CSV table of C-alpha atoms in Angstrom, one decimal:
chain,number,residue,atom,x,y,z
A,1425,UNK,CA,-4.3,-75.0,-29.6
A,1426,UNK,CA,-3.0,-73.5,-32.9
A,1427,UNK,CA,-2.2,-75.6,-35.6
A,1428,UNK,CA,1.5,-76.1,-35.3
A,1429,UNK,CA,1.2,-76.8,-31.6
A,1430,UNK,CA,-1.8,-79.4,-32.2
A,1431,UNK,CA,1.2,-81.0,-34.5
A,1432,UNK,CA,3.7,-80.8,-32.3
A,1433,UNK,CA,2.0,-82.0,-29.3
A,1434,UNK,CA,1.1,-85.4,-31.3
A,1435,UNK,CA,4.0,-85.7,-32.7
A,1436,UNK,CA,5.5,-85.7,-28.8
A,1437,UNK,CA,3.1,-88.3,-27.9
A,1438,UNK,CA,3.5,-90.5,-31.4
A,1439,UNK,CA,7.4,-91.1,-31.0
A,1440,UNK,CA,7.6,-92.6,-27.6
A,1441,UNK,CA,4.6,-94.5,-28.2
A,1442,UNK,CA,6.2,-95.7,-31.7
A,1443,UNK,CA,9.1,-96.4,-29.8
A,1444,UNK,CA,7.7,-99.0,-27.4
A,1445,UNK,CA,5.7,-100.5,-30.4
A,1446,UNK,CA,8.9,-101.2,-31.4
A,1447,UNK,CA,9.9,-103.0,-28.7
A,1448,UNK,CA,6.4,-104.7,-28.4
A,1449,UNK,CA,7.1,-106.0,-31.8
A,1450,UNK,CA,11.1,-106.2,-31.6
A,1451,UNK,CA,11.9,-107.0,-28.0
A,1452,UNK,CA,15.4,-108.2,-28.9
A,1453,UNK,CA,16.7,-105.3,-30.9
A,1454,UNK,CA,19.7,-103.6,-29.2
A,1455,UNK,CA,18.1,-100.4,-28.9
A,1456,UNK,CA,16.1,-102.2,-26.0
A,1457,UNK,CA,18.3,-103.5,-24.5
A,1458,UNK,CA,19.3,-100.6,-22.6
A,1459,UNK,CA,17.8,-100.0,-19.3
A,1460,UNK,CA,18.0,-96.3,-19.0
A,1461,UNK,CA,17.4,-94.8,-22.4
A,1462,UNK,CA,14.0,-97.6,-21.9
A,1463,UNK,CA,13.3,-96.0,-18.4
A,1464,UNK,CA,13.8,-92.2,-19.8
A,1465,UNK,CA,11.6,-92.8,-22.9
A,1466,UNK,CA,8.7,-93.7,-21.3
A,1467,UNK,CA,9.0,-91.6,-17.4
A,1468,UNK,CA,9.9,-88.2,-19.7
A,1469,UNK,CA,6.8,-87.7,-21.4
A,1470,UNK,CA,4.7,-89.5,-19.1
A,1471,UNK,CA,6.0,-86.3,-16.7
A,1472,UNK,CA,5.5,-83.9,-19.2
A,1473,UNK,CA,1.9,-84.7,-20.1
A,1474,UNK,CA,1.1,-85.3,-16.8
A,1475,UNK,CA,2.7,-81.5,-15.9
A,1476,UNK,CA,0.6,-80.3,-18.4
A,1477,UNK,CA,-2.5,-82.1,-17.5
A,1478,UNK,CA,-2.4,-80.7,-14.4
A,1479,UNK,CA,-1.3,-77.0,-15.3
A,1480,UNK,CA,-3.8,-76.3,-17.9
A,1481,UNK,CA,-6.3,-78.5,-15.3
A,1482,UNK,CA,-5.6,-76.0,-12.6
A,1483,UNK,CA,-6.4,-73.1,-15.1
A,1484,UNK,CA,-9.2,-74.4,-16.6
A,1485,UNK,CA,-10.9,-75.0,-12.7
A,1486,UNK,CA,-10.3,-71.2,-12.2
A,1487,UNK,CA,-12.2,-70.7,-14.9
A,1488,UNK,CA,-15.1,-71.8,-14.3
A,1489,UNK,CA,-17.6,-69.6,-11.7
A,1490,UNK,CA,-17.5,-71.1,-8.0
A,1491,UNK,CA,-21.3,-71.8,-8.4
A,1492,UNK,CA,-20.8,-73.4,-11.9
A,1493,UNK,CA,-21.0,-77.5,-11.0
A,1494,UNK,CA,-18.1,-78.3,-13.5
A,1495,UNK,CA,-15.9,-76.9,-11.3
A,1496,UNK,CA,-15.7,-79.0,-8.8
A,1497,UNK,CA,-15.6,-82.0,-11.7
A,1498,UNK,CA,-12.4,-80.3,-13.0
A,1499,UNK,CA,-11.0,-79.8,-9.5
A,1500,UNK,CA,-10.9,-83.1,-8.7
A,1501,UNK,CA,-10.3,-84.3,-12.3
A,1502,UNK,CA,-6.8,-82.3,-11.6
A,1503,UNK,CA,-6.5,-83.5,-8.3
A,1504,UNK,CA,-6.6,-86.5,-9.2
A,1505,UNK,CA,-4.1,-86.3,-12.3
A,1506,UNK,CA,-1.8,-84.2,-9.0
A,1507,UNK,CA,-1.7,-87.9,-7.9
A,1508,UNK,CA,-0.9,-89.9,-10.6
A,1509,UNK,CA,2.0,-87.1,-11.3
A,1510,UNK,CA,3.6,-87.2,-7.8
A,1511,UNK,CA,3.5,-91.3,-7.7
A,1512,UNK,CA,5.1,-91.0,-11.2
A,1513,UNK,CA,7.8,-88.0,-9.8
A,1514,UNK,CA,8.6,-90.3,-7.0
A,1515,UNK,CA,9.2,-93.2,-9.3
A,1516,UNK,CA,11.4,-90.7,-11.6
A,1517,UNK,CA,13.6,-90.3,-8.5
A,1518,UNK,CA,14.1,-93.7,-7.3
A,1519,UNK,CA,15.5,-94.6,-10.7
A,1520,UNK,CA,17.6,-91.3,-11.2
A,1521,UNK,CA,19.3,-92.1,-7.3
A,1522,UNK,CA,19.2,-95.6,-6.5
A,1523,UNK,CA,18.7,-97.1,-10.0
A,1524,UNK,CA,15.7,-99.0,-9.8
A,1525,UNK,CA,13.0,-99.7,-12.0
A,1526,UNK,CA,9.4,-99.7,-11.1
A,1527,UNK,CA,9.9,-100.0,-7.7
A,1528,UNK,CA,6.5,-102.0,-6.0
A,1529,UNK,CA,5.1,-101.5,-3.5
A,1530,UNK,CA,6.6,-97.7,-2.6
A,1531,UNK,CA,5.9,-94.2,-1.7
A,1532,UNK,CA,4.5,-93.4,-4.7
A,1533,UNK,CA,1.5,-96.0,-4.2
A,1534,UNK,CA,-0.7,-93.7,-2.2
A,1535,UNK,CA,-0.7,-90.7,-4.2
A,1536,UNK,CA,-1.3,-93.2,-7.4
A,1537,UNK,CA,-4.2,-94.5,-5.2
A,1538,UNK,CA,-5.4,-90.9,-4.0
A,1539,UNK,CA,-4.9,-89.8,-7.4
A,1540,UNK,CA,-7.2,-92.5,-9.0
A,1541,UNK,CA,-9.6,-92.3,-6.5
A,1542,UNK,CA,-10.1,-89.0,-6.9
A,1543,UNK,CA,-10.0,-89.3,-10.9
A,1544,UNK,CA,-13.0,-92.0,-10.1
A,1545,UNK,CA,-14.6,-89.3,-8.0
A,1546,UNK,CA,-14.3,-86.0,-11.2
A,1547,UNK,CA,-16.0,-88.9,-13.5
A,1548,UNK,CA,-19.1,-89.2,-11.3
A,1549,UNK,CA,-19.1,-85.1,-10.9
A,1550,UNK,CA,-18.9,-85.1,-15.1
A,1551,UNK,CA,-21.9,-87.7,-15.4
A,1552,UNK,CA,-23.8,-85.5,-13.3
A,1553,UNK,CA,-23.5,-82.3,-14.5
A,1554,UNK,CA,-23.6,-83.8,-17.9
A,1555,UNK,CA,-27.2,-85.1,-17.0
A,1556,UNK,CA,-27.5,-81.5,-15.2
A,1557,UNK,CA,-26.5,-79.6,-18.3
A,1558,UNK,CA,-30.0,-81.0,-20.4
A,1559,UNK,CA,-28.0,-81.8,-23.4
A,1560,UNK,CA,-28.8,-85.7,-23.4
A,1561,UNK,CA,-31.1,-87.4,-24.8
A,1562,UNK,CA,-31.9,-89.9,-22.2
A,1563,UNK,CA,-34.0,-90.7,-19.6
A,1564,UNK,CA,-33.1,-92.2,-15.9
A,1565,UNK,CA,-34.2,-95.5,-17.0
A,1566,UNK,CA,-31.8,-95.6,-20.3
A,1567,UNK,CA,-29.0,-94.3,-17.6
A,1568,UNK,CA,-29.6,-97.1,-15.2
A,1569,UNK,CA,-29.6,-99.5,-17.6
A,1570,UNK,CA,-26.2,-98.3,-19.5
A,1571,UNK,CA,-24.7,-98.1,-15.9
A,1572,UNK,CA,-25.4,-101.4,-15.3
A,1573,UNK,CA,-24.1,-102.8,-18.3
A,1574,UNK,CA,-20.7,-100.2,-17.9
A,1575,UNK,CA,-20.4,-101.6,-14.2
A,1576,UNK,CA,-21.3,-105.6,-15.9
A,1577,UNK,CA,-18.7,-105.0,-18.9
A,1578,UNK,CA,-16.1,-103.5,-16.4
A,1579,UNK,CA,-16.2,-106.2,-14.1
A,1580,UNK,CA,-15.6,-109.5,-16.7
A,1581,UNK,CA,-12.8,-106.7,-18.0
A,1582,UNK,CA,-11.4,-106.6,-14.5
A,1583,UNK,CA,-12.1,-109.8,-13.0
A,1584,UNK,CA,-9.9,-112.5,-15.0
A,1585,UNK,CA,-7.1,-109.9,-13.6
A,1586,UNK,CA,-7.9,-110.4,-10.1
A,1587,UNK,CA,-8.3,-113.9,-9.7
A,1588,UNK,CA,-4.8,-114.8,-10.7
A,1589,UNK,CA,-2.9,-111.8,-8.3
A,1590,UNK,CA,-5.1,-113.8,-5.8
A,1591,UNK,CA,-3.7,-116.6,-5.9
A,1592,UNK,CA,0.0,-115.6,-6.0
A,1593,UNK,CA,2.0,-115.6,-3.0
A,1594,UNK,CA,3.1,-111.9,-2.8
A,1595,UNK,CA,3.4,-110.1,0.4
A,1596,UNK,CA,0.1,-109.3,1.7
A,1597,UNK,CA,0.6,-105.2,0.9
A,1598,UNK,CA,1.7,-106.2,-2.1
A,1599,UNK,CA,-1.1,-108.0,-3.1
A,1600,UNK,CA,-3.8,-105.2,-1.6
A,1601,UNK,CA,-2.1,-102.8,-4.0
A,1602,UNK,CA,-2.2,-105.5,-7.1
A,1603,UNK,CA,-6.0,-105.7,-6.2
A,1604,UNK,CA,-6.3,-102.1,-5.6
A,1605,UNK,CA,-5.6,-100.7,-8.6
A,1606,UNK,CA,-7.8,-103.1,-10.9
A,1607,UNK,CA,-10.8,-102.1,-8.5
A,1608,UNK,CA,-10.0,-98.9,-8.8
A,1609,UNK,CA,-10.0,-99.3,-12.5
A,1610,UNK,CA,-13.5,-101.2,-12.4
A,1611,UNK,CA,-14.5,-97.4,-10.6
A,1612,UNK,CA,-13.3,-95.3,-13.1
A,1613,UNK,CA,-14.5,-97.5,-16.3
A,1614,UNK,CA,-18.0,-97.4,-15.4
A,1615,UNK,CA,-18.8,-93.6,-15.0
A,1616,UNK,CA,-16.0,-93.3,-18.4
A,1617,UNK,CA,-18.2,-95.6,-20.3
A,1618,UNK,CA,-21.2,-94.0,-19.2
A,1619,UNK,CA,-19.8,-90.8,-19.9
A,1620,UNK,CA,-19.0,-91.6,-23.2
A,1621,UNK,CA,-22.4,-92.9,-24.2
A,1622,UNK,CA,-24.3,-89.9,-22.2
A,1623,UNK,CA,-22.2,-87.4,-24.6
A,1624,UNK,CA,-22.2,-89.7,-27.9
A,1625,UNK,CA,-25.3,-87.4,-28.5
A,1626,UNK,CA,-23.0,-84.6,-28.5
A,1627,UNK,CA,-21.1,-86.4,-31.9
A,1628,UNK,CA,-19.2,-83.5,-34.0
A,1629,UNK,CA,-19.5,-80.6,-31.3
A,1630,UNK,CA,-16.3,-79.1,-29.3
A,1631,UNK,CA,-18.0,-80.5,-25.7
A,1632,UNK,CA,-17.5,-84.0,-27.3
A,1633,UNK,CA,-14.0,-83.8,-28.3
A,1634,UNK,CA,-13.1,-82.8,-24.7
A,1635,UNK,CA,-15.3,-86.0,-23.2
A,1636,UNK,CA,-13.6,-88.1,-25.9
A,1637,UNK,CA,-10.4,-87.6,-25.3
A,1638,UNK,CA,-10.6,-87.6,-21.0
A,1639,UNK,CA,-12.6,-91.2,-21.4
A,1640,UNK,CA,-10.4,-92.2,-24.0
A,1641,UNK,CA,-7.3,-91.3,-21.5
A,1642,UNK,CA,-9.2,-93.1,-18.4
A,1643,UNK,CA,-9.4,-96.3,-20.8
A,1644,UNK,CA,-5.8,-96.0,-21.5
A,1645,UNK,CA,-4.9,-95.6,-18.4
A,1646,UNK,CA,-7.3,-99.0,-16.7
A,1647,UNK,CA,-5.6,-100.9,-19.5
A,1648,UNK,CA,-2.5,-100.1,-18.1
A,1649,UNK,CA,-3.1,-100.5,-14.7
A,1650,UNK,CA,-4.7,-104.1,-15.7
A,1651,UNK,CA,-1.9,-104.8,-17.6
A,1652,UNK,CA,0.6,-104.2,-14.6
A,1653,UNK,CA,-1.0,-106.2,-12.4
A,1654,UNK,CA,-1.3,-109.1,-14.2
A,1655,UNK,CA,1.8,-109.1,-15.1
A,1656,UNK,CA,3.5,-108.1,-12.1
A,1657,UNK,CA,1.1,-110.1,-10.2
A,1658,UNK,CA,2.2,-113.2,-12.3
A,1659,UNK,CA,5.9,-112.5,-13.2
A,1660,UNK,CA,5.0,-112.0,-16.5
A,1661,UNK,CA,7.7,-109.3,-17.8
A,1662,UNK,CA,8.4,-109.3,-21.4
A,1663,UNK,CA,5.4,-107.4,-22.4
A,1664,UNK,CA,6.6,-104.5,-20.6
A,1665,UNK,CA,6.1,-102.3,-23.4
A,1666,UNK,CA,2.4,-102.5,-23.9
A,1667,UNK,CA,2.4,-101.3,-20.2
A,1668,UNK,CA,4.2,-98.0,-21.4
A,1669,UNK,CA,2.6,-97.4,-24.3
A,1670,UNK,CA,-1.0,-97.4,-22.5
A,1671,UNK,CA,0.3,-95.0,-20.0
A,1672,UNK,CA,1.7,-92.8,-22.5
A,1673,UNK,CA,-1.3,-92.9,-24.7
A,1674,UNK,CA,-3.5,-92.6,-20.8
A,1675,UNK,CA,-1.2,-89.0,-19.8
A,1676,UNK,CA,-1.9,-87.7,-23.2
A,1677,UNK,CA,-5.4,-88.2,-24.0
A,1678,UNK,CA,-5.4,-86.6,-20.5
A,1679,UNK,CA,-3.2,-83.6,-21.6
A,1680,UNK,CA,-4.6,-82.9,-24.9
A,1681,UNK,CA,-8.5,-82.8,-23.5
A,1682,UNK,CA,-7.8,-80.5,-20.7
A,1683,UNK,CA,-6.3,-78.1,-23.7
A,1684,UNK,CA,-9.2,-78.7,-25.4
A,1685,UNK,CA,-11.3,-77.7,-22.6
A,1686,UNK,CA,-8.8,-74.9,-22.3
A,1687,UNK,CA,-9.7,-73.4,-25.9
A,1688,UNK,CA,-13.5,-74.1,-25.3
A,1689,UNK,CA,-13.8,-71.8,-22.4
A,1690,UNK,CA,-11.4,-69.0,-23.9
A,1691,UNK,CA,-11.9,-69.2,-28.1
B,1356,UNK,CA,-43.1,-47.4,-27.6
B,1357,UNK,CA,-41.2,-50.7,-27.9
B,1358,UNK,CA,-41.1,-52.2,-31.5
B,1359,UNK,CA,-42.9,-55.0,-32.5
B,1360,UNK,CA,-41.0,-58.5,-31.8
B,1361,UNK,CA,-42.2,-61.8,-33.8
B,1362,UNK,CA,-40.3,-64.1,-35.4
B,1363,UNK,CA,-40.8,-67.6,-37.5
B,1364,UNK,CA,-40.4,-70.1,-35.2
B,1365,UNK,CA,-38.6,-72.2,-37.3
B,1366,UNK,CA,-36.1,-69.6,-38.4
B,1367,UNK,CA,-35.7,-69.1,-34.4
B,1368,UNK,CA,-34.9,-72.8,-34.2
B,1369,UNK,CA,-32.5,-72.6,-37.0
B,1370,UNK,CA,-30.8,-70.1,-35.6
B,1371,UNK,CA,-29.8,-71.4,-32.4
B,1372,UNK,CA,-29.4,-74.5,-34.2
B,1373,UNK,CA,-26.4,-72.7,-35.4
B,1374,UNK,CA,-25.5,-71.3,-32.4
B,1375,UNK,CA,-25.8,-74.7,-31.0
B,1376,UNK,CA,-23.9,-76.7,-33.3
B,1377,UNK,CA,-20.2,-76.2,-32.8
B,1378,UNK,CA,-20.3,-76.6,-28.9
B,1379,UNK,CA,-22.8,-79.8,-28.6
B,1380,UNK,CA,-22.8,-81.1,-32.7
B,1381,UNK,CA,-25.8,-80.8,-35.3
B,1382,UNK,CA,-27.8,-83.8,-33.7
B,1383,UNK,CA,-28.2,-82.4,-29.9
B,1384,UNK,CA,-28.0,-78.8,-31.4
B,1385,UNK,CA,-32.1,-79.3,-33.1
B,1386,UNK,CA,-32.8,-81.9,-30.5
B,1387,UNK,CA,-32.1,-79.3,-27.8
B,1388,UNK,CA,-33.7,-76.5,-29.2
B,1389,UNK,CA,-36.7,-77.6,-30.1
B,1390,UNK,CA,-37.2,-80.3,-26.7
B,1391,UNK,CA,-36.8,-76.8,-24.9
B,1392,UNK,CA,-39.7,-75.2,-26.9
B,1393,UNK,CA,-41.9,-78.1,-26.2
B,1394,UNK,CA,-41.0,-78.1,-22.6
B,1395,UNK,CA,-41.8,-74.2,-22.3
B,1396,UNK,CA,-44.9,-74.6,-24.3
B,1397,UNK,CA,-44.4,-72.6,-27.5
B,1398,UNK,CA,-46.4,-74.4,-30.1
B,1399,UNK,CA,-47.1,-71.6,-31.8
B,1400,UNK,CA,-45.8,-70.6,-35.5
B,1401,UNK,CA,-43.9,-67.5,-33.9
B,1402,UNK,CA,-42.5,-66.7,-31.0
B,1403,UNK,CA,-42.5,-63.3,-29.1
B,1404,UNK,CA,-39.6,-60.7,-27.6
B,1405,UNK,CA,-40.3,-63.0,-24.5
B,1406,UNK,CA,-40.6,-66.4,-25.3
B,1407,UNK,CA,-37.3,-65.9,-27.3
B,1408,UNK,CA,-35.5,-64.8,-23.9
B,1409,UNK,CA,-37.3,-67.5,-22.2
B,1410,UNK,CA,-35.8,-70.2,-24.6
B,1411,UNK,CA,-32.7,-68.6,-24.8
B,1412,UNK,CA,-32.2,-68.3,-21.2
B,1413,UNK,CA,-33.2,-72.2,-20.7
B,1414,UNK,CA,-30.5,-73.0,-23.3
B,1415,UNK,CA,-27.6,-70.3,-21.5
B,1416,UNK,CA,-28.3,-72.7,-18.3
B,1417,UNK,CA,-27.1,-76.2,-19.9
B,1418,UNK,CA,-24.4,-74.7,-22.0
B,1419,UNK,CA,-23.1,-72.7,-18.9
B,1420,UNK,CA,-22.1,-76.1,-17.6
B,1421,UNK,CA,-19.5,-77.1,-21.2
B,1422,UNK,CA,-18.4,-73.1,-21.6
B,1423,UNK,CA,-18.8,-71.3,-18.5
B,1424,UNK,CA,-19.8,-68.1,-18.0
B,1425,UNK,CA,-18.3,-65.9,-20.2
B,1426,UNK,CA,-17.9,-68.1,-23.2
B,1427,UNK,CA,-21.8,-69.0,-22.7
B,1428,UNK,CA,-22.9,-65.2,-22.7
B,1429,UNK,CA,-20.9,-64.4,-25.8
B,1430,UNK,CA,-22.7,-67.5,-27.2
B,1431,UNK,CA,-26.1,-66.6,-26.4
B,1432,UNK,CA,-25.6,-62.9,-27.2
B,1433,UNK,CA,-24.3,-64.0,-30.8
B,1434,UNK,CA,-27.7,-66.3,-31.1
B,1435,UNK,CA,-29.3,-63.5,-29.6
B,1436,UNK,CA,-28.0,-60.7,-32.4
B,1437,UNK,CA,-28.4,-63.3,-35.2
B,1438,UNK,CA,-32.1,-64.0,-33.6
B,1439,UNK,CA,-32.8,-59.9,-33.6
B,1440,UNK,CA,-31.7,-59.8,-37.7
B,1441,UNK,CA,-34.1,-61.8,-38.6
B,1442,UNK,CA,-37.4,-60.8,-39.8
B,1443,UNK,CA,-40.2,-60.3,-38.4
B,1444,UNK,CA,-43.4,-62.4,-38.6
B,1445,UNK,CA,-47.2,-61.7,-38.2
């Protein structure tokens, strides 16, 4: 990405994240208190680096040889960002028809749970070809042992979430899909937090920026979805804001390592 | 009659090294390099038209997996041409 472009994407992603750190801190101010111009500021780019996720995702799998390993990684890494893109067109919809905001459970569940699911799936692909690839320093043992403590950390990360969507009295769907996407989180962190300690070694190379940023997208990403459940879960509503602002930060991590990928296999 | 081929080992390393160091950082660059010669065997002070391939060709096979194909064979001919510059070595 040239210069100017580099600029310009962050710049896209800095104002609608500086705009719902605004509301985090200033829930009251009458620029928030408008439901649409709230619900456009946050679906828009979210849509946009999601487009482009995919996009340069579908070009960057083409790339690679059908014998190369990666490719299936990135296939299902786009795949999976596919999901998340549909669930979040299908949400775009139901506001810009019917009017309604985050609309739970809905049509756009399943392709946010096939989309995550197969995100979970591209991570494990990346560990292993990242093991495959030679260029870590560590043995099986050192793996198991970070695994376990990615899958231990996830878990008392996840599990104060769960407990309290248990005990609500939501519709039984409702509730699957409050517990769902936690768990589903709980998948993805452990191969991200692996991944990001196999490739530490990798500190100040291009291959590291790329790893980075995806993990760094997945993280954002599990906060939200944490985030939303416990607050949905318990009624919880006025922190809305830190919901959109880890999404947005999740969709363009997500964007701006698949470019980064992008320049790596044609610079 | 094919030319004599033997380099400083070291300055091999360093080379690749080089090569190495934008794509995977400075650390895993030297790491890499020289686990691979210890895995292959090369000990030795200098290494040969062969070995060099060898090495090379080990490295090519991990990097393939970050850079693909293409980008990985214009990486390894670069290290390659930079590895052929050098001088030789008795």
């Amino acid at each position: 990405m040239s210069r100017p472009r580099a600029l310009l994407f962050w710049l896209a992603l800095a104002l609608p994240v500086a705009f719902f750190t605004g509301q985090a801190l200033a829930p009251e101010a009458s620029l928030y208190t408008q439901p649409v111009l709230l619900y456009w500021m946050g679906a828009v780019p979210k849509l946009a680096f999601g487009a482009l996720a995919v996009l340069v995702g579908i070009f960057v799998t083409s790339r690679f040889e059908p014998d190369n390993p990666s490719r299936l990684a990135w296939w299902l890494w786009t795949a999976g960002c596919l999901g998340t893109w549909v669930g979040q067109a299908i949400l775009a919809v139901y506001f810009a028809t019917r009017g309604e905001i985050a609309v739970f459970p809905s049509v756009a569940d399943p392709f946010f749970v096939a989309g995550s699911l197969a995100l979970a799936a591209s991570l494990f692909a990346f560990v292993r070809v990242t093991i495959r690839s030679g260029f870590t320093p560590l043995n099986a043992t050192h793996r198991w042992v970070i695994g376990l403590g990615a899958a231990v950390l996830s878990t008392l990360l996840v599990l104060p979430v769960l407990w309290p969507v248990l005990e609500t009295s939501a519709p039984a769907l409702e509730k699957f899909l409050l517990l769902a996407y936690p768990a589903l989180d709980l998948l993805m962190l452990v191969p991200a937090l692996l991944l990001l300690r196999l490739t530490a070694s990798l500190w100040g190379g291009r291959v590291w920026t790329v790893w980075a940023l995806l993990a760094g997208g997945i993280l954002c990403n599990a906060a939200g979805d944490i985030l939303f459940s416990y607050f949905s879960g318990l009624g919880k509503t006025q922190l809305e804001a830190l919901i959109d602002i880890a999404f947005l930060l999740g969709y363009g991590l997500f964007a701006a390592g698949v470019i980064h990928q992008r320049d790596l296999l044609a610079g | 009659m094919m030319e004599p081929f033997r380099k400083n080992t070291g300055d091999v390393l360093q080379t690749i090294h080089a090569g190495l160091s934008p794509y995977v950082g400075k650390l895993m660059a030297r790491t890499a390099a020289e686990a691979h010669c210890r895995e292959l065997g090369f000990y030795g002070s200098a290494l040969d038209r062969q070995q060099i391939d060898i090495l090379l060709q080990k490295i090519r096979l991990g990097l393939v997996i970050f850079l693909g194909k293409e980008k990985t064979d214009a990486v390894v001919q670069e290290m390659q041409s930079a590895i052929s510059r050098l001088g030789e070595t008795h």
